[in-house]
């Protein structure tokens, strides 16, 4: 029964995503305002103009774990940030705490350079694996924030409580931090410790807000549809329980 | 070449997903996941080379913090050599190297991580205090009041426990926090599902350059 529901959910989501992606190619994009993304736009422009750089931290979401979704969302964001800021005097630096994610980070950064037509400027050392344990990773990423002329710190992916160490480091250097994690504890920490925190599924909206392909806005619509389905199922279940049907 | 990469990635992704629902494919799924685990080990090795090249470059250019980079590389190489010797040796030498590796783990790595954890507690308290300076809005006020109530309800105070805070803490933790966390986690799960589908469709390709 559970398998059938799962297959139906995945199948319906896939079909909806496909249809909406085709449809959204022509439709104008309309999103609600998320302040964090507006500030990110400004930070991108600032980093290119004043010769500073972005630090994009993708956390520790290994691709073989359920945390891989947030890592993939982070990579989608990194792809666009690297394309837009690769011509800067100081190109963006990306840090991760997972080896598989580290390899993809370097590949994604390079793809951004290729798309911007400056592939010869790409330096492999701008994609870094700073540590393999949560605190080891944080300690390595803190050095980047402190020593590498960073003007904006973007944290997007899977982080735990160690996120506070990165935000604190950025705060000391007067660097703006945009933080998003799929972990509830890290979200509460980022809400308190960063200037701009993305809560819940906003993490997965980054690609759409940064102007990625039509599949990104389409996936937001799919999420909205599924959310309403879940709300209706929850309300229906509660009503049925209240009425003694189940 | 890029098309071949995409076809291979999508085919493997679909087979892994199908393995969860079709029992006949579960062996294939296990095989592919085992391959992925081996590749993760190889990626860890690549990660270590990345760490070495980044810090080696820092030392070569005499950048800020290069003494720390030198210390990192020295520690990394020493630990690697000790581990290698531990695996190859036997008898008294092996016991000695076991002690050395135990000392590195219990005397250096664990205390350093514990120290970072203790800094974290102070950092969080400081961040909470700064929150109102940075962002004065209703959500920040609610956040701080909730944090204060939960702390007063959890901690033993010099004047004794306050039953009101204890009851409030339980209600916040068991009703509001769990309800909110479930809502957030459902959103995260839906985001993960659609992100995975985008990769499965080849719309997002975090490999092979597009």
Coordinates of C-alpha atoms in Angstrom, one line a residue:
Chain A
X1 CA 0.0 0.0 0.0
X2 CA 2.8 2.4 1.0
X3 CA 4.7 1.4 -2.1
X4 CA 1.7 2.2 -4.3
X5 CA 1.2 5.6 -2.7
X6 CA 4.9 6.4 -3.1
X7 CA 4.9 5.4 -6.8
X8 CA 1.7 7.4 -7.4
X9 CA 3.2 10.4 -5.6
X10 CA 6.5 10.3 -7.5
X11 CA 4.7 9.5 -10.9
X12 CA 2.2 12.4 -10.5
X13 CA 5.0 14.8 -9.4
X14 CA 7.1 13.8 -12.4
X15 CA 4.2 14.2 -14.8
X16 CA 3.2 17.6 -13.3
X17 CA 6.8 18.8 -13.4
X18 CA 7.2 17.9 -17.0
X19 CA 4.0 19.6 -18.1
X20 CA 4.7 22.7 -16.0
X21 CA 8.2 22.9 -17.3
X22 CA 7.0 23.0 -20.9
X23 CA 4.2 25.5 -19.9
X24 CA 6.5 27.8 -17.8
X25 CA 8.9 28.3 -20.7
X26 CA 6.5 30.8 -22.2
X27 CA 4.7 32.1 -19.0
X28 CA 6.1 35.2 -17.2
X29 CA 7.8 34.4 -13.9
X30 CA 6.1 35.8 -10.9
X31 CA 7.4 35.1 -7.4
X32 CA 6.6 36.5 -3.9
X33 CA 9.3 38.7 -2.6
X34 CA 12.0 37.0 -0.5
X35 CA 14.3 39.6 0.9
X36 CA 17.3 37.3 1.2
X37 CA 17.4 36.9 -2.6
X38 CA 17.1 40.6 -3.2
X39 CA 20.1 41.1 -0.9
X40 CA 21.9 38.3 -2.7
X41 CA 21.5 40.1 -6.0
X42 CA 23.0 43.2 -4.5
X43 CA 25.9 41.2 -3.0
X44 CA 26.7 39.7 -6.4
X45 CA 26.9 43.1 -8.0
X46 CA 29.0 44.5 -5.2
X47 CA 31.5 41.6 -5.2
X48 CA 32.1 42.1 -9.0
X49 CA 32.4 45.9 -8.6
X50 CA 34.6 46.2 -5.6
X51 CA 37.0 43.3 -6.2
X52 CA 35.8 41.2 -3.3
X53 CA 34.4 37.7 -3.6
X54 CA 31.5 35.4 -2.7
X55 CA 32.0 32.5 -0.4
X56 CA 29.5 29.8 -1.1
X57 CA 29.4 27.0 1.5
X58 CA 27.5 23.9 0.5
X59 CA 27.6 22.1 3.9
X60 CA 28.0 18.4 4.5
X61 CA 25.1 16.9 2.5
X62 CA 26.6 13.8 1.1
X63 CA 25.0 12.6 -2.2
X64 CA 24.5 9.1 -0.8
X65 CA 22.4 10.3 2.1
X66 CA 18.9 11.8 2.3
X67 CA 20.6 15.2 2.7
X68 CA 21.7 15.0 -0.9
X69 CA 18.6 17.1 -2.0
X70 CA 19.8 20.2 -0.2
X71 CA 23.3 19.7 -1.7
X72 CA 21.8 19.5 -5.2
X73 CA 19.9 22.7 -4.5
X74 CA 23.1 24.3 -3.4
X75 CA 24.9 23.2 -6.5
X76 CA 22.1 24.7 -8.7
X77 CA 22.7 28.0 -6.9
X78 CA 26.4 27.8 -7.1
X79 CA 26.2 27.2 -10.9
X80 CA 24.4 30.6 -11.4
X81 CA 26.6 32.5 -8.9
X82 CA 29.8 31.2 -10.5
X83 CA 28.5 32.2 -14.0
X84 CA 27.7 35.7 -12.8
X85 CA 30.8 36.4 -10.7
X86 CA 33.5 34.5 -12.6
X87 CA 34.7 37.6 -14.4
X88 CA 35.3 39.3 -11.1
X89 CA 38.9 40.1 -10.0
X90 CA 38.4 37.7 -7.1
X91 CA 36.3 34.7 -8.3
X92 CA 33.9 32.9 -5.9
X93 CA 35.2 30.3 -3.5
X94 CA 33.0 27.2 -2.7
X95 CA 33.6 25.1 0.4
X96 CA 32.1 21.7 1.3
X97 CA 32.6 19.1 4.0
X98 CA 31.8 16.0 1.9
X99 CA 34.2 14.5 -0.7
X100 CA 31.6 13.6 -3.3
X101 CA 30.0 17.0 -3.1
X102 CA 33.5 18.5 -3.3
X103 CA 34.1 16.9 -6.7
X104 CA 30.7 18.1 -8.0
X105 CA 31.4 21.6 -6.6
X106 CA 34.6 21.9 -8.7
X107 CA 32.7 20.6 -11.7
X108 CA 29.9 23.0 -11.2
X109 CA 32.2 26.0 -10.6
X110 CA 34.0 25.1 -13.9
X111 CA 30.7 24.9 -15.7
X112 CA 29.9 28.4 -14.6
X113 CA 33.2 29.7 -16.0
X114 CA 32.6 27.8 -19.3
X115 CA 29.1 29.3 -19.6
X116 CA 30.5 32.8 -19.0
X117 CA 33.1 32.2 -21.7
X118 CA 36.1 32.6 -19.3
X119 CA 37.0 28.9 -18.8
X120 CA 40.7 29.8 -18.8
X121 CA 40.2 31.8 -15.6
X122 CA 39.0 28.8 -13.6
X123 CA 41.2 27.7 -10.7
X124 CA 40.6 24.2 -9.3
X125 CA 41.5 25.5 -5.8
X126 CA 38.4 27.7 -5.7
X127 CA 36.3 24.5 -5.0
X128 CA 37.5 23.3 -1.6
X129 CA 36.9 20.4 0.8
X130 CA 37.7 22.1 4.1
X131 CA 37.2 19.1 6.4
X132 CA 35.4 15.8 6.7
X133 CA 33.8 16.2 10.2
X134 CA 31.2 19.0 10.9
X135 CA 33.5 21.0 13.1
X136 CA 36.6 20.3 10.9
X137 CA 34.6 21.6 7.9
X138 CA 33.5 24.7 9.9
X139 CA 37.0 25.5 11.1
X140 CA 38.3 25.3 7.5
X141 CA 35.5 27.4 6.1
X142 CA 36.0 30.0 8.8
X143 CA 39.5 30.6 7.5
X144 CA 38.1 31.3 4.0
X145 CA 35.7 33.9 5.4
X146 CA 38.4 35.6 7.4
X147 CA 41.4 35.5 5.0
X148 CA 40.0 35.6 1.4
X149 CA 38.5 39.1 0.9
X150 CA 35.0 37.8 1.1
X151 CA 32.1 40.3 0.9
X152 CA 29.1 37.9 1.1
X153 CA 28.8 34.5 2.7
X154 CA 26.2 32.2 1.2
X155 CA 25.5 29.1 3.1
X156 CA 23.2 26.7 1.3
X157 CA 23.0 23.0 1.9
X158 CA 23.0 20.7 4.9
X159 CA 24.5 22.3 8.0
X160 CA 24.1 21.4 11.7
X161 CA 24.8 23.5 14.8
X162 CA 28.3 24.3 13.4
X163 CA 26.5 26.9 11.1
X164 CA 26.7 29.3 14.1
X165 CA 30.5 29.2 13.9
X166 CA 30.5 30.3 10.2
X167 CA 27.9 33.1 10.8
X168 CA 29.9 34.3 13.8
X169 CA 33.1 34.4 11.7
X170 CA 31.2 36.4 9.0
X171 CA 29.8 38.8 11.6
X172 CA 33.3 39.5 12.9
X173 CA 34.4 40.5 9.4
X174 CA 31.2 42.5 8.8
X175 CA 30.2 40.2 6.0
X176 CA 26.6 39.7 5.0
X177 CA 25.4 36.1 5.5
X178 CA 22.6 34.4 3.6
X179 CA 21.9 31.0 5.3
X180 CA 19.7 28.0 4.3
X181 CA 19.7 24.5 5.6
X182 CA 17.4 21.5 5.5
X183 CA 18.1 20.8 9.2
X184 CA 15.6 22.3 11.6
X185 CA 18.2 23.0 14.3
X186 CA 20.4 24.8 11.8
X187 CA 17.5 26.8 10.5
X188 CA 16.7 28.2 14.0
X189 CA 20.4 29.0 14.4
X190 CA 20.6 30.7 11.1
X191 CA 17.4 32.7 11.9
X192 CA 19.1 34.0 15.0
X193 CA 22.7 34.4 13.7
X194 CA 22.5 35.4 10.1
X195 CA 21.2 38.6 8.4
X196 CA 19.1 36.6 5.9
X197 CA 17.8 33.1 6.6
X198 CA 15.8 31.0 4.3
X199 CA 13.3 28.8 6.2
X200 CA 12.0 25.4 5.1
X201 CA 11.5 24.9 1.4
X202 CA 12.8 28.4 0.5
X203 CA 16.1 26.6 0.2
X204 CA 14.9 24.9 -2.9
X205 CA 13.6 28.1 -4.5
X206 CA 17.1 29.6 -4.9
X207 CA 17.5 28.4 -8.5
X208 CA 14.1 29.8 -9.6
X209 CA 14.8 33.2 -8.0
X210 CA 18.2 33.4 -9.6
X211 CA 16.7 32.9 -13.1
X212 CA 17.6 29.2 -13.7
X213 CA 15.8 27.1 -16.3
X214 CA 12.0 26.8 -16.5
X215 CA 12.2 23.5 -14.5
X216 CA 13.0 25.5 -11.4
X217 CA 9.8 27.7 -11.3
X218 CA 7.9 24.6 -12.4
X219 CA 9.2 22.6 -9.4
X220 CA 8.0 25.4 -7.1
X221 CA 4.5 25.1 -8.5
X222 CA 4.7 21.3 -8.1
X223 CA 5.7 21.8 -4.5
X224 CA 2.7 24.1 -4.0
X225 CA 0.3 21.6 -5.5
X226 CA 1.7 18.8 -3.4
X227 CA 1.5 20.9 -0.3
X228 CA -2.2 21.6 -0.8
X229 CA -2.8 17.9 -1.4
X230 CA -1.1 17.1 1.9
X231 CA -3.1 19.8 3.7
X232 CA -6.3 18.4 2.3
X233 CA -5.3 14.8 3.3
X234 CA -4.4 16.0 6.8
X235 CA -7.7 17.9 7.2
X236 CA -9.6 15.0 5.8
X237 CA -7.9 12.5 8.1
X238 CA -8.5 14.7 11.2
X239 CA -12.2 15.2 10.2
X240 CA -12.6 11.4 9.6
X241 CA -11.0 10.7 13.0
X242 CA -13.2 13.2 14.7
X243 CA -16.3 11.7 13.1
X244 CA -15.2 8.2 14.1
X245 CA -14.9 6.9 10.5
X246 CA -11.2 5.8 11.0
Chain B
X1 CA 30.0 13.0 -24.9
X2 CA 27.8 15.2 -22.8
X3 CA 24.7 13.4 -24.0
X4 CA 26.3 10.0 -23.1
X5 CA 27.0 11.3 -19.5
X6 CA 23.4 12.5 -19.1
X7 CA 22.0 9.2 -20.5
X8 CA 24.2 7.1 -18.1
X9 CA 23.3 9.3 -15.1
X10 CA 19.6 9.2 -15.8
X11 CA 19.6 5.4 -16.4
X12 CA 21.4 4.7 -13.2
X13 CA 19.2 7.1 -11.3
X14 CA 16.0 5.5 -12.6
X15 CA 17.3 2.0 -11.8
X16 CA 18.2 3.0 -8.2
X17 CA 14.8 4.5 -7.8
X18 CA 13.0 1.5 -9.3
X19 CA 15.0 -0.8 -7.0
X20 CA 13.0 0.6 -4.1
X21 CA 9.7 -0.6 -5.6
X22 CA 10.5 -3.6 -7.8
X23 CA 12.1 -6.4 -5.8
X24 CA 13.7 -7.9 -8.9
X25 CA 15.9 -4.8 -9.2
X26 CA 16.9 -4.6 -5.5
X27 CA 20.1 -6.6 -6.2
X28 CA 21.1 -4.3 -9.0
X29 CA 20.3 -1.3 -6.7
X30 CA 22.6 -2.8 -4.0
X31 CA 25.4 -3.4 -6.5
X32 CA 25.2 0.2 -7.8
X33 CA 25.1 1.6 -4.3
X34 CA 28.2 -0.4 -3.4
X35 CA 30.0 1.0 -6.4
X36 CA 29.0 4.5 -5.3
X37 CA 30.4 3.8 -1.8
X38 CA 33.7 2.7 -3.4
X39 CA 33.7 5.9 -5.5
X40 CA 33.0 7.9 -2.3
X41 CA 36.2 6.5 -0.8
X42 CA 38.1 7.5 -4.0
X43 CA 36.5 11.0 -3.7
X44 CA 37.8 11.3 -0.1
X45 CA 41.3 10.7 -1.5
X46 CA 40.7 13.4 -4.1
X47 CA 39.5 15.7 -1.2
X48 CA 42.7 15.2 0.7
X49 CA 44.7 16.1 -2.4
X50 CA 42.5 19.2 -2.8
X51 CA 43.2 20.1 0.9
X52 CA 47.0 19.6 0.3
X53 CA 47.0 21.7 -2.9
X54 CA 45.0 24.6 -1.4
X55 CA 47.2 24.8 1.7
X56 CA 50.4 24.1 -0.3
X57 CA 49.6 27.1 -2.5
X58 CA 49.0 29.2 0.6
X59 CA 52.4 28.4 1.9
X60 CA 54.1 29.0 -1.5
X61 CA 52.5 32.4 -1.7
X62 CA 53.2 33.2 2.0
X63 CA 49.5 34.2 2.4
X64 CA 47.9 35.2 5.7
X65 CA 47.7 32.2 8.0
X66 CA 50.3 30.1 6.1
X67 CA 51.9 28.9 9.3
X68 CA 48.6 27.2 10.1
X69 CA 48.5 25.7 6.6
X70 CA 52.0 24.3 7.2
X71 CA 50.9 22.8 10.6
X72 CA 47.9 21.3 8.9
X73 CA 49.9 19.6 6.2
X74 CA 52.5 18.4 8.7
X75 CA 49.8 16.9 10.9
X76 CA 48.0 15.3 7.9
X77 CA 51.2 13.7 6.7
X78 CA 52.3 12.5 10.2
X79 CA 48.9 11.0 10.8
X80 CA 48.9 9.3 7.4
X81 CA 52.3 7.8 8.0
X82 CA 51.5 6.6 11.5
X83 CA 48.3 5.0 10.2
X84 CA 50.2 3.4 7.3
X85 CA 52.8 2.0 9.7
X86 CA 50.1 0.8 12.1
X87 CA 48.6 -1.3 9.3
X88 CA 51.9 -2.8 8.2
X89 CA 53.5 -3.5 11.6
X90 CA 52.9 -6.2 14.1
X91 CA 53.9 -7.1 17.7
X92 CA 55.3 -4.4 20.0
X93 CA 55.6 -1.8 17.2
X94 CA 51.9 -2.2 16.4
X95 CA 50.9 -1.7 20.1
X96 CA 53.1 1.4 20.2
X97 CA 51.5 2.8 17.1
X98 CA 48.0 1.9 18.4
X99 CA 48.9 4.1 21.4
X100 CA 50.1 6.9 19.2
X101 CA 46.9 6.9 17.1
X102 CA 44.8 6.7 20.2
X103 CA 46.6 9.7 21.6
X104 CA 46.1 11.7 18.3
X105 CA 42.4 10.8 18.4
X106 CA 41.7 11.3 22.2
X107 CA 44.3 13.9 22.9
X108 CA 44.0 16.2 19.9
X109 CA 41.0 15.6 17.6
X110 CA 38.3 15.0 20.2
X111 CA 39.3 17.9 22.6
X112 CA 39.6 20.3 19.6
X113 CA 36.1 19.4 18.5
X114 CA 34.8 19.6 22.1
X115 CA 36.4 23.1 22.3
X116 CA 34.6 24.2 19.2
X117 CA 31.4 22.8 20.6
X118 CA 31.8 24.8 23.8
X119 CA 32.5 28.0 21.7
X120 CA 29.3 27.2 19.9
X121 CA 27.2 27.5 23.1
X122 CA 28.7 31.0 23.7
X123 CA 28.3 32.0 20.1
X124 CA 24.6 31.0 20.1
X125 CA 23.9 33.0 23.2
X126 CA 25.7 36.0 21.7
X127 CA 23.8 35.7 18.4
X128 CA 20.5 35.6 20.3
X129 CA 21.4 38.8 22.1
X130 CA 22.4 40.5 18.9
X131 CA 19.3 39.4 17.1
X132 CA 17.2 42.4 18.2
X133 CA 20.0 44.8 17.2
X134 CA 20.1 43.3 13.7
X135 CA 16.4 42.7 13.1
X136 CA 13.7 44.3 15.1
X137 CA 10.5 42.7 14.1
X138 CA 7.7 40.6 15.6
X139 CA 9.3 37.3 14.7
X140 CA 12.5 38.2 16.4
X141 CA 10.7 39.2 19.6
X142 CA 8.6 35.9 19.6
X143 CA 11.8 33.9 18.9
X144 CA 13.6 35.5 21.9
X145 CA 10.7 35.2 24.3
X146 CA 10.2 31.5 23.3
X147 CA 13.9 30.8 23.8
X148 CA 13.8 32.5 27.3
X149 CA 10.7 30.6 28.4
X150 CA 12.2 27.3 27.3
X151 CA 15.4 28.0 29.1
X152 CA 13.7 29.1 32.3
X153 CA 11.5 26.0 32.1
X154 CA 14.5 23.7 31.5
X155 CA 17.1 25.1 33.9
X156 CA 17.1 24.7 37.7
X157 CA 16.9 28.2 39.1
X158 CA 18.5 29.3 42.4
X159 CA 15.0 30.3 43.7
X160 CA 13.7 26.8 42.8
X161 CA 11.8 25.6 39.8
X162 CA 8.9 27.7 38.5
X163 CA 6.0 25.4 37.6
X164 CA 4.5 27.9 35.1
X165 CA 7.6 28.0 33.0
X166 CA 7.9 24.1 33.2
X167 CA 4.3 23.7 31.9
X168 CA 4.8 26.4 29.2
X169 CA 8.1 24.8 28.1
X170 CA 6.4 21.4 27.7
X171 CA 3.5 22.9 25.7
X172 CA 5.9 24.9 23.5
X173 CA 8.2 21.9 22.9
X174 CA 5.5 19.2 22.4
X175 CA 2.8 21.2 20.6
X176 CA 4.1 24.4 18.9
X177 CA 7.7 23.2 18.1
X178 CA 6.8 19.8 16.9
X179 CA 3.9 21.1 14.8
X180 CA 6.2 23.8 13.2
X181 CA 9.1 21.4 12.7
X182 CA 6.7 18.9 10.9
X183 CA 5.5 21.6 8.6
X184 CA 9.1 22.7 7.8
X185 CA 10.2 19.1 7.3
X186 CA 7.2 18.4 4.9
X187 CA 8.3 21.4 2.9
X188 CA 11.9 20.2 2.9
X189 CA 10.8 16.7 1.8
X190 CA 8.8 18.2 -1.1
X191 CA 11.7 20.3 -2.1
X192 CA 14.0 17.3 -2.1
X193 CA 11.5 15.3 -4.2
X194 CA 11.3 18.0 -6.9
X195 CA 15.0 18.6 -6.9
X196 CA 15.7 14.9 -7.3
X197 CA 13.2 14.7 -10.2
X198 CA 14.9 17.6 -11.9
X199 CA 18.2 15.8 -11.8
X200 CA 16.5 12.6 -12.9
X201 CA 15.0 14.4 -15.9
X202 CA 18.4 15.9 -16.7
X203 CA 17.1 19.4 -16.3
X204 CA 19.7 20.0 -13.6
X205 CA 23.1 18.5 -14.3
X206 CA 25.5 18.9 -11.5
X207 CA 27.9 16.8 -13.5
X208 CA 29.5 17.1 -17.0
X209 CA 29.3 20.8 -17.2
X210 CA 25.7 22.2 -17.8

